[in-house]
Amino acid sequence: MTPHGSDQPTHDPAPARSRHAPPGHDDHTPTEKSRPDTEWTLSTTETDDDYAPTFLGNGYFGGRIPAAGTGYATTPIETQAHLAGFFAQDGPVEKYANIPTWSSLALSDESGTYGRLPRAARAGEEDDPKQGAVSDYRQTLDLRAGLLTTRATWTSPAGRRTDLTYQVLVHRARHRVAAVQLTFTPHWSGSARVSGVFDGTSARLTERSTKGYGRAAAESYETVTTLGTGITAALASRLELPAEVAAHVAEFETDEIQSVGVQATFEVQAGSTYTVTKYVGVASSQDSEDPLPAARAAAAAAADTGYGDLLAEHVAAWADLWRADIEVLGDPVLQRQVRASMFYLLESTRAGVNWSLSPCGLSGDGYNGHVFWDTETWMYPALLAQHPDIAAGMNTYRQRRLTAAQEYAARTGFAGARFPWESALHGDEQTPPGWEMGDLEHHITADVALAHWQYYLATGDRDWLAEKAWPVLKGAAEFWVSSAVLHDDGGYDIKQVMGPDEYHFPVDNSVYTNVAAAETLRIATRAAKVVGVATDPEWERVADGLRIPYDDDLSIHPQYDGYDGETIKQADVVMLQYPWEHPMPDEVARNDLDYYVPRTDPDGPSMTDSIHAIAHAALGTPGSAAHDFMRRSVDPFMRGPFNQFAEQRHGGAFTFATGQGGFLQVFLYGFSGMRWREDRLRLDPTLPLQLDGVTLRRMLWQGRELDIAIGPEHTTVTLTGGLPTSVEVAGATHSLRQGAPLILPTRRPDLLPTSDLAGASRRA
């Protein structure tokens, strides 16, 4: 990735510590923040310096929702709206374009408006009016239901008080649908106006191509098209008004900011409650021949269904996803952090949407929305263990851009397929000019190959391996053979590259790059045997001959040839243990950890310490090292009130899905010790003293469903679905079948004396 924490202007920065509140937020709002009262909800009663708006999505489209609970805001973070794969051409690179804000549903009296509106929609009001004050404020994110609820009492500039409740969802079952519902009770009588608008203020790198209104259903719609690439997004809405009112519905539009909508004016009575629902449809020309009719049909079908049934469908779809869960016992705060991290990953992807994940997912346009190793190395494994149907789309994204990778290799003097460091719409190199990563960070091709092999190990799908993955693995192997340079002693070098440590470049024989290249060649050789095709003997020869730097005096792996102990950016050498499982004595693995942890930049990206935690768990390091590094991988980076990751301790990309994925892997692969094998599942469960237990619900492996309950003394593995299978633990193989749970001892490193290193590891 382009250097985390650099000054590249495409970052979506984590929230600065500046005051932010809903419109007119006053001093009467409760000053004590609420604490979540369940394991599934996150709430706040004020939007102070620590407030960062959450985002909602369904893997197809989404958007940030500001403190007001509706519409668009610029601080503390711009509440952008995004559609998967919606890239524009901006100068030399493709960049994530923004669609108009779809969540705007504002309420006005004769003196002000709750919820931001484009200027032209504020009929009869000043350009920048004081919008009144807010009290009794609470915003709650329900992780289980995928629902954001905002409650407040709004006092308009004229002194009229109104109790408001907003609910916002991006429908999990209907990928083209979102809904915003406003329920309000005025403590005054008079004329109220509700505005359902697509706010184009946030739309960038697009131009509006069409707009229109429905005659009979308070409908508005528009299409916007990306600059340079010509992708069209269509947005349509239906405004459902209270049945008991006679409303005057008027059209609203402005050409300057790509906004369009309808406004309904009706009389209200003090003490009566009114409900207005905005049904939204969104469609893309990338999956629809004519996106506008598709968006209009989606909004119309949602309105015909009605909000109650629509919400029930949405909650049921989330409940199906949450059958796979990570339960943390003994630490309710950590439990919410874990569930929030999985929630945000799931919001940015879905089965059948074959766009890969950028470091910020659907939450923002950080890093231009590009795809890096962040996907394959950090986010993808966190989904593969429990949601392989969703993870599959990330591999499909690469497969569909294999031709571009082959062309990239040929153009730069290599054979096979070279995947770009930054990928976007077409799959060619999208690293911005002036950044060396695109030229040097070749290990991305190995990261892509490993993800494909992991999917095969996790699913056992030989047809997929032969038809989809094999061309990618073959191309990657050919690339690495063409990259290897014969050394005088008969071995092979890989010269002039950059490893994950982006502070030092170009270097020769980056140990991460060489190990990953060698393992890719071995993976391709094994895959060829599975699918029944011949391989080039050069693959094994180069794999065995690639030089792996090693320091005999220190018994460690140097970062690269000539490395002398300088500060490195992030996890690099320690990743030889996981995910690459490079064979080495436990002593060397420990030495690598002990050597590189203090040499890793403490202000580097958030995912580094997740690898340190997984490595310590695998080694059985005495004491609480695995737990301590797990905490280091989350606590400095988690931002309230909705438990979103920042890239760095003091800023960086936000919401940082890369960090979420790394953190989740500590539970899925660290404490469980789970590793995929072709013919068995390998487990090595361990539990830190600080936790009462960790239960992994609905782990999926080759058609089986398993629950893995790691307790302080014993771990229970239960096969809840599928055929009997084999489980390997500490080198011994056990049979597992339904109705006969497997009871295993749980390793407890905290019970080992810190001086007792012998036998502490149970590495397979």
PDB file of N, CA, C and O in Angstrom, residues 445-472:
ATOM      1  N   THR A 445       1.614 -10.234  -5.951  1.00  0.00           N
ATOM      2  CA  THR A 445       1.258 -11.384  -6.783  1.00  0.00           C
ATOM      3  C   THR A 445       1.250 -12.662  -5.962  1.00  0.00           C
ATOM      4  O   THR A 445       0.391 -13.541  -6.155  1.00  0.00           O
ATOM      5  N   ALA A 446       2.173 -12.788  -5.022  1.00  0.00           N
ATOM      6  CA  ALA A 446       2.167 -13.947  -4.126  1.00  0.00           C
ATOM      7  C   ALA A 446       0.982 -13.891  -3.168  1.00  0.00           C
ATOM      8  O   ALA A 446       0.379 -14.921  -2.848  1.00  0.00           O
ATOM      9  N   ASP A 447       0.635 -12.701  -2.693  1.00  0.00           N
ATOM     10  CA  ASP A 447      -0.505 -12.566  -1.786  1.00  0.00           C
ATOM     11  C   ASP A 447      -1.800 -13.002  -2.470  1.00  0.00           C
ATOM     12  O   ASP A 447      -2.647 -13.659  -1.860  1.00  0.00           O
ATOM     13  N   VAL A 448      -1.949 -12.643  -3.738  1.00  0.00           N
ATOM     14  CA  VAL A 448      -3.123 -13.063  -4.506  1.00  0.00           C
ATOM     15  C   VAL A 448      -3.139 -14.582  -4.663  1.00  0.00           C
ATOM     16  O   VAL A 448      -4.179 -15.238  -4.507  1.00  0.00           O
ATOM     17  N   ALA A 449      -1.981 -15.160  -4.950  1.00  0.00           N
ATOM     18  CA  ALA A 449      -1.905 -16.609  -5.121  1.00  0.00           C
ATOM     19  C   ALA A 449      -2.255 -17.345  -3.835  1.00  0.00           C
ATOM     20  O   ALA A 449      -2.983 -18.346  -3.848  1.00  0.00           O
ATOM     21  N   LEU A 450      -1.753 -16.866  -2.706  1.00  0.00           N
ATOM     22  CA  LEU A 450      -2.046 -17.517  -1.431  1.00  0.00           C
ATOM     23  C   LEU A 450      -3.543 -17.482  -1.137  1.00  0.00           C
ATOM     24  O   LEU A 450      -4.114 -18.473  -0.659  1.00  0.00           O
ATOM     25  N   ALA A 451      -4.195 -16.363  -1.430  1.00  0.00           N
ATOM     26  CA  ALA A 451      -5.632 -16.272  -1.186  1.00  0.00           C
ATOM     27  C   ALA A 451      -6.391 -17.313  -2.005  1.00  0.00           C
ATOM     28  O   ALA A 451      -7.354 -17.932  -1.517  1.00  0.00           O
ATOM     29  N   HIS A 452      -5.975 -17.528  -3.232  1.00  0.00           N
ATOM     30  CA  HIS A 452      -6.631 -18.541  -4.057  1.00  0.00           C
ATOM     31  C   HIS A 452      -6.424 -19.939  -3.484  1.00  0.00           C
ATOM     32  O   HIS A 452      -7.359 -20.753  -3.435  1.00  0.00           O
ATOM     33  N   TRP A 453      -5.230 -20.242  -3.046  1.00  0.00           N
ATOM     34  CA  TRP A 453      -4.955 -21.556  -2.487  1.00  0.00           C
ATOM     35  C   TRP A 453      -5.722 -21.741  -1.171  1.00  0.00           C
ATOM     36  O   TRP A 453      -6.252 -22.825  -0.900  1.00  0.00           O
ATOM     37  N   GLN A 454      -5.802 -20.713  -0.361  1.00  0.00           N
ATOM     38  CA  GLN A 454      -6.550 -20.805   0.885  1.00  0.00           C
ATOM     39  C   GLN A 454      -8.018 -21.118   0.617  1.00  0.00           C
ATOM     40  O   GLN A 454      -8.639 -21.888   1.363  1.00  0.00           O
ATOM     41  N   TYR A 455      -8.583 -20.530  -0.424  1.00  0.00           N
ATOM     42  CA  TYR A 455      -9.985 -20.810  -0.734  1.00  0.00           C
ATOM     43  C   TYR A 455     -10.168 -22.277  -1.099  1.00  0.00           C
ATOM     44  O   TYR A 455     -11.145 -22.925  -0.674  1.00  0.00           O
ATOM     45  N   TYR A 456      -9.232 -22.814  -1.862  1.00  0.00           N
ATOM     46  CA  TYR A 456      -9.316 -24.243  -2.193  1.00  0.00           C
ATOM     47  C   TYR A 456      -9.206 -25.096  -0.931  1.00  0.00           C
ATOM     48  O   TYR A 456      -9.984 -26.031  -0.729  1.00  0.00           O
ATOM     49  N   LEU A 457      -8.256 -24.808  -0.052  1.00  0.00           N
ATOM     50  CA  LEU A 457      -8.111 -25.573   1.178  1.00  0.00           C
ATOM     51  C   LEU A 457      -9.371 -25.473   2.039  1.00  0.00           C
ATOM     52  O   LEU A 457      -9.776 -26.451   2.677  1.00  0.00           O
ATOM     53  N   ALA A 458      -9.978 -24.298   2.080  1.00  0.00           N
ATOM     54  CA  ALA A 458     -11.139 -24.092   2.937  1.00  0.00           C
ATOM     55  C   ALA A 458     -12.403 -24.739   2.380  1.00  0.00           C
ATOM     56  O   ALA A 458     -13.282 -25.137   3.148  1.00  0.00           O
ATOM     57  N   THR A 459     -12.512 -24.846   1.051  1.00  0.00           N
ATOM     58  CA  THR A 459     -13.745 -25.348   0.448  1.00  0.00           C
ATOM     59  C   THR A 459     -13.589 -26.734  -0.174  1.00  0.00           C
ATOM     60  O   THR A 459     -14.583 -27.445  -0.347  1.00  0.00           O
ATOM     61  N   GLY A 460     -12.370 -27.103  -0.550  1.00  0.00           N
ATOM     62  CA  GLY A 460     -12.159 -28.370  -1.240  1.00  0.00           C
ATOM     63  C   GLY A 460     -12.757 -28.413  -2.627  1.00  0.00           C
ATOM     64  O   GLY A 460     -12.947 -29.499  -3.197  1.00  0.00           O
ATOM     65  N   ASP A 461     -13.020 -27.272  -3.214  1.00  0.00           N
ATOM     66  CA  ASP A 461     -13.708 -27.192  -4.504  1.00  0.00           C
ATOM     67  C   ASP A 461     -12.689 -27.378  -5.641  1.00  0.00           C
ATOM     68  O   ASP A 461     -12.047 -26.418  -6.084  1.00  0.00           O
ATOM     69  N   ARG A 462     -12.573 -28.600  -6.123  1.00  0.00           N
ATOM     70  CA  ARG A 462     -11.589 -28.901  -7.172  1.00  0.00           C
ATOM     71  C   ARG A 462     -11.994 -28.307  -8.520  1.00  0.00           C
ATOM     72  O   ARG A 462     -11.122 -27.916  -9.303  1.00  0.00           O
ATOM     73  N   ASP A 463     -13.282 -28.255  -8.805  1.00  0.00           N
ATOM     74  CA  ASP A 463     -13.714 -27.652 -10.066  1.00  0.00           C
ATOM     75  C   ASP A 463     -13.339 -26.172 -10.093  1.00  0.00           C
ATOM     76  O   ASP A 463     -12.859 -25.667 -11.117  1.00  0.00           O
ATOM     77  N   TRP A 464     -13.565 -25.489  -8.983  1.00  0.00           N
ATOM     78  CA  TRP A 464     -13.176 -24.072  -8.904  1.00  0.00           C
ATOM     79  C   TRP A 464     -11.670 -23.927  -9.067  1.00  0.00           C
ATOM     80  O   TRP A 464     -11.200 -23.017  -9.772  1.00  0.00           O
ATOM     81  N   LEU A 465     -10.911 -24.809  -8.437  1.00  0.00           N
ATOM     82  CA  LEU A 465      -9.456 -24.740  -8.548  1.00  0.00           C
ATOM     83  C   LEU A 465      -9.018 -24.888  -9.995  1.00  0.00           C
ATOM     84  O   LEU A 465      -8.153 -24.134 -10.475  1.00  0.00           O
ATOM     85  N   ALA A 466      -9.627 -25.824 -10.702  1.00  0.00           N
ATOM     86  CA  ALA A 466      -9.226 -26.078 -12.086  1.00  0.00           C
ATOM     87  C   ALA A 466      -9.671 -24.966 -13.030  1.00  0.00           C
ATOM     88  O   ALA A 466      -8.911 -24.525 -13.900  1.00  0.00           O
ATOM     89  N   GLU A 467     -10.897 -24.501 -12.855  1.00  0.00           N
ATOM     90  CA  GLU A 467     -11.464 -23.567 -13.823  1.00  0.00           C
ATOM     91  C   GLU A 467     -11.139 -22.108 -13.517  1.00  0.00           C
ATOM     92  O   GLU A 467     -10.930 -21.307 -14.442  1.00  0.00           O
ATOM     93  N   LYS A 468     -11.102 -21.747 -12.244  1.00  0.00           N
ATOM     94  CA  LYS A 468     -10.959 -20.349 -11.858  1.00  0.00           C
ATOM     95  C   LYS A 468      -9.568 -20.018 -11.321  1.00  0.00           C
ATOM     96  O   LYS A 468      -8.960 -19.020 -11.718  1.00  0.00           O
ATOM     97  N   ALA A 469      -9.088 -20.834 -10.396  1.00  0.00           N
ATOM     98  CA  ALA A 469      -7.842 -20.486  -9.702  1.00  0.00           C
ATOM     99  C   ALA A 469      -6.595 -20.885 -10.468  1.00  0.00           C
ATOM    100  O   ALA A 469      -5.579 -20.179 -10.397  1.00  0.00           O
ATOM    101  N   TRP A 470      -6.646 -22.001 -11.182  1.00  0.00           N
ATOM    102  CA  TRP A 470      -5.431 -22.493 -11.816  1.00  0.00           C
ATOM    103  C   TRP A 470      -4.792 -21.469 -12.763  1.00  0.00           C
ATOM    104  O   TRP A 470      -3.564 -21.262 -12.720  1.00  0.00           O
ATOM    105  N   PRO A 471      -5.542 -20.787 -13.619  1.00  0.00           N
ATOM    106  CA  PRO A 471      -4.879 -19.791 -14.474  1.00  0.00           C
ATOM    107  C   PRO A 471      -4.168 -18.700 -13.670  1.00  0.00           C
ATOM    108  O   PRO A 471      -3.098 -18.222 -14.090  1.00  0.00           O
ATOM    109  N   VAL A 472      -4.713 -18.309 -12.530  1.00  0.00           N
ATOM    110  CA  VAL A 472      -4.075 -17.301 -11.694  1.00  0.00           C
ATOM    111  C   VAL A 472      -2.792 -17.864 -11.087  1.00  0.00           C
ATOM    112  O   VAL A 472      -1.740 -17.213 -11.092  1.00  0.00           O
TER     113      VAL A 472
END
